[in-house]
Amino acid sequence: MALPKFAYFEGKIVPYAEAKVGVMTHALNYGTAAFGGVRAYWNEDEKQLFIFRPYDHFKRLLRSARLLCMNFDHTPESLTQVLKDLLRAEDAHEDMYIRPLIYKADEMIGVKCHDMTDEITIFTVPFGRYVSNDTGAHVTISGWRRIDDNTIPARGKIAGAYVNSALIKTDALRAGFDEALVLTQDGHISEGSAENIFMVRDGVLITPPVYENILEGITRRTIIQLAKEELGVEVVERPIDRTEVYICDELFMTGTAAQVTAVTKVDHRPVGDGTMGPITAKLRQMYDDVVRGKLPKYRAWNEPVYE
Ligand code: PMP
């Protein structure tokens, strides 16, 4: 992967090579960091780069900060401004992935969250697809369980918690699958390693509620709104049993990186007729239009980078 030219680091935009931390850094040793994953999409007709829902992403990041007892003077607005400056410095004119990272910067030994130095860094890289087979993914049910709210809160995007996601993803890929769904401690479907999950049963769109140890996904929220407002589809948030995904009509995963990824097979069982279903296909297309600023009704979600 190509490295960024610049990063926002310790309060200013610096050449990427200067954005470095020491090996004693608390976050590196103990996972005491949290991050975001944001995308910016290039609109060729308008020759404009649109960041998708940056205020919502930064709002979630600052909530993760509260979970880790971090304090920042920044607001979603000030961070969006920093991000725009950074993307302009990069001279980005293509689809980009943006990684804001907040971390415990002290170089010290001792496990705790409070009374420490907290820093924010942001970097951006050109980015295409995340799940390679996003029109017909084959997923498995992971043997790992999802971290619980009383272990490491999944609603925060806490760096250390991503060991759980990494174990899930590695075992899925090594076993020949594209992704895995992970169960909560009591055996319901929670989400993918880095995606929320939706299934369609008898025309109703169903997704696990926030108390099922999911990350409160911004793509999830976007899809719920689009399904209701644009497709008139009923959306229900309720726990999903493991075997429901074996018999549902459609299945897809959502995430900033994964966008809308169709799942057509679960543990060698075809989903529906084994091809992408109609509600999934419509939402996929609509999501791509919305993120590129092509639907006027949702333009408030598209933050232009260039004047
Ligand atoms: N769940 C997990 C565990 C994730 O890492 C992500 C990616 N951020 C998501 C869900 C999807 O969230 P979002 O739509 O906000 O990117």
Short mmCIF file of C-alpha atoms in Angstrom, two decimals, residues 8-243:
data_model
loop_
_atom_site.label_atom_id
_atom_site.label_comp_id
_atom_site.label_asym_id
_atom_site.label_seq_id
_atom_site.Cartn_x
_atom_site.Cartn_y
_atom_site.Cartn_z
CA TYR A 8 -1.99 15.34 11.06
CA PHE A 9 0.26 14.73 14.06
CA GLU A 10 0.61 16.49 17.43
CA GLY A 11 -1.51 19.42 16.30
CA LYS A 12 -0.21 20.07 12.81
CA ILE A 13 0.08 18.65 9.33
CA VAL A 14 3.57 17.21 8.87
CA PRO A 15 5.32 15.01 6.27
CA TYR A 16 4.24 11.43 6.95
CA ALA A 17 7.81 10.34 7.78
CA GLU A 18 7.80 12.74 10.76
CA ALA A 19 4.62 11.28 12.27
CA LYS A 20 6.35 8.73 14.52
CA VAL A 21 5.92 7.45 18.09
CA GLY A 22 8.37 5.71 20.42
CA VAL A 23 8.15 2.01 21.24
CA MET A 24 7.23 2.78 24.86
CA THR A 25 4.06 4.57 23.78
CA HIS A 26 1.20 3.43 26.02
CA ALA A 27 -1.24 2.77 23.15
CA LEU A 28 1.26 0.51 21.37
CA ASN A 29 1.82 -1.54 24.50
CA TYR A 30 -1.73 -1.75 25.85
CA GLY A 31 -4.06 -1.07 22.92
CA THR A 32 -5.27 2.14 24.59
CA ALA A 33 -6.28 3.85 21.38
CA ALA A 34 -9.43 4.21 19.34
CA PHE A 35 -9.90 4.95 15.69
CA GLY A 36 -12.30 5.80 12.94
CA GLY A 37 -12.65 4.69 9.35
CA VAL A 38 -14.00 7.31 6.99
CA ARG A 39 -14.16 7.44 3.21
CA ALA A 40 -13.99 10.28 0.74
CA TYR A 41 -15.39 9.67 -2.74
CA TRP A 42 -14.34 11.33 -5.96
CA ASN A 43 -17.19 12.71 -8.08
CA GLU A 44 -15.88 12.92 -11.64
CA ASP A 45 -18.78 15.03 -12.99
CA GLU A 46 -18.33 17.70 -10.36
CA LYS A 47 -14.55 17.25 -10.07
CA GLN A 48 -15.09 17.22 -6.32
CA LEU A 49 -13.99 15.01 -3.45
CA PHE A 50 -16.81 14.37 -0.96
CA ILE A 51 -16.11 13.11 2.56
CA PHE A 52 -19.03 10.91 3.62
CA ARG A 53 -20.69 11.85 6.93
CA PRO A 54 -17.50 13.18 8.60
CA TYR A 55 -19.39 14.83 11.46
CA ASP A 56 -21.03 11.53 12.41
CA HIS A 57 -17.70 9.71 12.20
CA PHE A 58 -15.96 12.27 14.40
CA LYS A 59 -18.85 12.30 16.84
CA ARG A 60 -18.42 8.53 17.25
CA LEU A 61 -14.65 8.95 17.60
CA LEU A 62 -15.11 11.46 20.41
CA ARG A 63 -17.50 9.04 22.12
CA SER A 64 -14.83 6.33 21.90
CA ALA A 65 -12.53 8.91 23.51
CA ARG A 66 -14.92 9.22 26.46
CA LEU A 67 -14.89 5.44 26.92
CA LEU A 68 -11.10 5.65 27.25
CA CYS A 69 -11.18 8.69 29.60
CA MET A 70 -9.64 10.89 26.93
CA ASN A 71 -10.12 14.64 26.73
CA PHE A 72 -9.77 16.71 23.58
CA ASP A 73 -10.52 20.32 22.75
CA HIS A 74 -11.58 19.19 19.28
CA THR A 75 -15.17 19.02 18.04
CA PRO A 76 -16.55 17.13 15.03
CA GLU A 77 -16.46 20.46 13.18
CA SER A 78 -12.82 21.24 13.99
CA LEU A 79 -11.75 17.71 13.07
CA THR A 80 -13.61 17.90 9.76
CA GLN A 81 -11.70 21.11 9.01
CA VAL A 82 -8.38 19.41 9.81
CA LEU A 83 -9.34 16.53 7.55
CA LYS A 84 -10.19 18.84 4.66
CA ASP A 85 -6.82 20.60 5.06
CA LEU A 86 -5.08 17.21 5.08
CA LEU A 87 -6.86 15.94 1.95
CA ARG A 88 -5.99 19.19 0.17
CA ALA A 89 -2.35 18.81 1.22
CA GLU A 90 -2.43 15.27 -0.20
CA ASP A 91 -3.94 16.74 -3.38
CA ALA A 92 -6.39 13.80 -3.31
CA HIS A 93 -8.43 13.41 -6.49
CA GLU A 94 -9.58 9.80 -6.12
CA ASP A 95 -11.48 7.62 -3.62
CA MET A 96 -9.69 7.82 -0.26
CA TYR A 97 -9.77 6.00 3.05
CA ILE A 98 -9.27 8.15 6.13
CA ARG A 99 -7.97 6.91 9.43
CA PRO A 100 -8.32 9.17 12.47
CA LEU A 101 -6.60 7.64 15.49
CA ILE A 102 -6.69 8.82 19.10
CA TYR A 103 -4.15 7.32 21.44
CA LYS A 104 -2.52 7.40 24.85
CA ALA A 105 0.79 8.99 23.95
CA ASP A 106 2.72 8.74 27.25
CA GLU A 107 5.90 6.69 27.20
CA MET A 108 5.44 4.90 30.51
CA ILE A 109 4.78 1.54 32.14
CA GLY A 110 1.45 1.07 33.95
CA VAL A 111 -2.02 0.01 32.84
CA LYS A 112 -4.71 2.66 33.26
CA CYS A 113 -6.80 5.09 31.25
CA HIS A 114 -6.98 8.28 33.31
CA ASP A 115 -4.67 11.31 33.76
CA MET A 116 -2.66 10.68 30.63
CA THR A 117 -1.61 12.54 27.50
CA ASP A 118 -4.02 11.92 24.64
CA GLU A 119 -3.15 12.67 21.02
CA ILE A 120 -5.00 12.67 17.72
CA THR A 121 -3.46 11.70 14.41
CA ILE A 122 -5.12 11.44 10.99
CA PHE A 123 -3.78 9.97 7.76
CA THR A 124 -5.37 9.20 4.40
CA VAL A 125 -4.64 6.67 1.65
CA PRO A 126 -6.15 5.92 -1.77
CA PHE A 127 -8.53 2.99 -1.35
CA GLY A 128 -10.71 0.71 -3.43
CA ARG A 129 -12.51 -2.44 -2.34
CA TYR A 130 -12.15 -3.99 1.13
CA VAL A 131 -13.91 -7.37 0.78
CA SER A 132 -12.53 -8.67 -2.52
CA ASN A 133 -15.71 -10.57 -3.43
CA ASP A 134 -18.25 -7.87 -2.59
CA THR A 135 -20.95 -9.04 -5.00
CA GLY A 136 -21.06 -12.63 -3.75
CA ALA A 137 -19.15 -13.20 -0.53
CA HIS A 138 -18.95 -16.62 1.10
CA VAL A 139 -18.94 -16.26 4.89
CA THR A 140 -18.58 -18.66 7.78
CA ILE A 141 -19.73 -18.45 11.39
CA SER A 142 -16.60 -17.79 13.41
CA GLY A 143 -15.52 -20.05 16.25
CA TRP A 144 -14.52 -16.87 18.12
CA ARG A 145 -17.09 -14.93 20.10
CA ARG A 146 -17.70 -11.18 19.96
CA ILE A 147 -16.24 -9.11 22.78
CA ASP A 148 -18.88 -8.14 25.31
CA ASP A 149 -19.82 -4.62 26.46
CA ASN A 150 -18.56 -5.56 29.93
CA THR A 151 -15.21 -6.75 28.52
CA ILE A 152 -14.27 -4.13 25.95
CA PRO A 153 -17.22 -2.05 24.72
CA ALA A 154 -17.77 -2.85 21.04
CA ARG A 155 -19.66 0.41 20.52
CA GLY A 156 -16.32 2.17 20.77
CA LYS A 157 -13.82 1.53 18.01
CA ILE A 158 -11.12 0.65 20.52
CA ALA A 159 -7.81 -0.44 19.04
CA GLY A 160 -7.16 -3.31 21.47
CA ALA A 161 -10.58 -4.78 20.71
CA TYR A 162 -9.54 -5.32 17.10
CA VAL A 163 -7.49 -8.34 18.11
CA ASN A 164 -10.92 -10.00 18.25
CA SER A 165 -11.65 -8.89 14.67
CA ALA A 166 -8.18 -9.90 13.46
CA LEU A 167 -8.55 -13.44 14.86
CA ILE A 168 -11.99 -13.75 13.27
CA LYS A 169 -10.80 -12.53 9.88
CA THR A 170 -7.57 -14.56 9.75
CA ASP A 171 -9.30 -17.83 10.53
CA ALA A 172 -12.03 -17.10 7.97
CA LEU A 173 -9.54 -16.25 5.20
CA ARG A 174 -7.27 -19.23 5.98
CA ALA A 175 -10.28 -21.54 5.81
CA GLY A 176 -11.07 -20.19 2.34
CA PHE A 177 -13.96 -17.84 3.21
CA ASP A 178 -14.25 -14.15 2.36
CA GLU A 179 -15.41 -13.07 5.83
CA ALA A 180 -16.96 -14.42 9.02
CA LEU A 181 -19.96 -13.55 11.14
CA VAL A 182 -19.35 -13.65 14.86
CA LEU A 183 -21.74 -14.69 17.61
CA THR A 184 -22.40 -12.91 20.90
CA GLN A 185 -21.65 -14.76 24.13
CA ASP A 186 -25.23 -16.04 24.14
CA GLY A 187 -25.11 -17.22 20.56
CA HIS A 188 -26.83 -14.56 18.44
CA ILE A 189 -25.35 -13.13 15.27
CA SER A 190 -23.55 -9.91 16.20
CA GLU A 191 -21.74 -8.70 13.06
CA GLY A 192 -18.81 -9.37 10.72
CA SER A 193 -15.17 -8.79 11.67
CA ALA A 194 -15.46 -5.18 10.48
CA GLU A 195 -19.01 -4.92 9.12
CA ASN A 196 -22.56 -4.82 10.38
CA ILE A 197 -24.97 -7.46 9.09
CA PHE A 198 -28.45 -7.28 7.56
CA MET A 199 -30.74 -10.07 6.43
CA VAL A 200 -33.99 -10.03 4.46
CA ARG A 201 -36.79 -12.42 5.46
CA ASP A 202 -40.14 -12.19 3.69
CA GLY A 203 -39.44 -8.66 2.49
CA VAL A 204 -38.47 -7.33 5.94
CA LEU A 205 -34.96 -6.02 6.54
CA ILE A 206 -33.60 -7.24 9.88
CA THR A 207 -30.40 -6.22 11.68
CA PRO A 208 -29.10 -6.82 15.22
CA PRO A 209 -29.77 -3.97 17.67
CA VAL A 210 -27.02 -1.93 19.34
CA TYR A 211 -27.15 -4.09 22.47
CA GLU A 212 -25.83 -7.12 20.55
CA ASN A 213 -22.21 -5.94 20.93
CA ILE A 214 -22.06 -4.38 17.49
CA LEU A 215 -20.18 -1.30 16.44
CA GLU A 216 -22.82 1.38 15.94
CA GLY A 217 -22.09 1.61 12.23
CA ILE A 218 -22.62 4.76 10.22
CA THR A 219 -23.19 2.74 7.05
CA ARG A 220 -25.73 0.68 9.03
CA ARG A 221 -27.57 3.87 9.96
CA THR A 222 -27.39 5.11 6.36
CA ILE A 223 -28.80 1.84 5.00
CA ILE A 224 -31.63 1.75 7.55
CA GLN A 225 -32.68 5.25 6.47
CA LEU A 226 -32.38 4.55 2.73
CA ALA A 227 -34.31 1.28 3.01
CA LYS A 228 -37.16 2.98 4.87
CA GLU A 229 -37.31 6.26 2.97
CA GLU A 230 -36.38 5.25 -0.56
CA LEU A 231 -37.49 1.62 -0.82
CA GLY A 232 -40.37 1.70 1.68
CA VAL A 233 -38.99 -1.48 3.22
CA GLU A 234 -39.84 -2.30 6.84
CA VAL A 235 -36.71 -2.37 9.01
CA VAL A 236 -36.63 -4.32 12.28
CA GLU A 237 -33.80 -4.25 14.82
CA ARG A 238 -33.87 -7.50 16.78
CA PRO A 239 -31.52 -10.32 17.78
CA ILE A 240 -30.81 -12.79 14.95
CA ASP A 241 -30.42 -16.51 15.61
CA ARG A 242 -27.54 -18.33 13.97
CA THR A 243 -29.72 -20.56 11.80
#
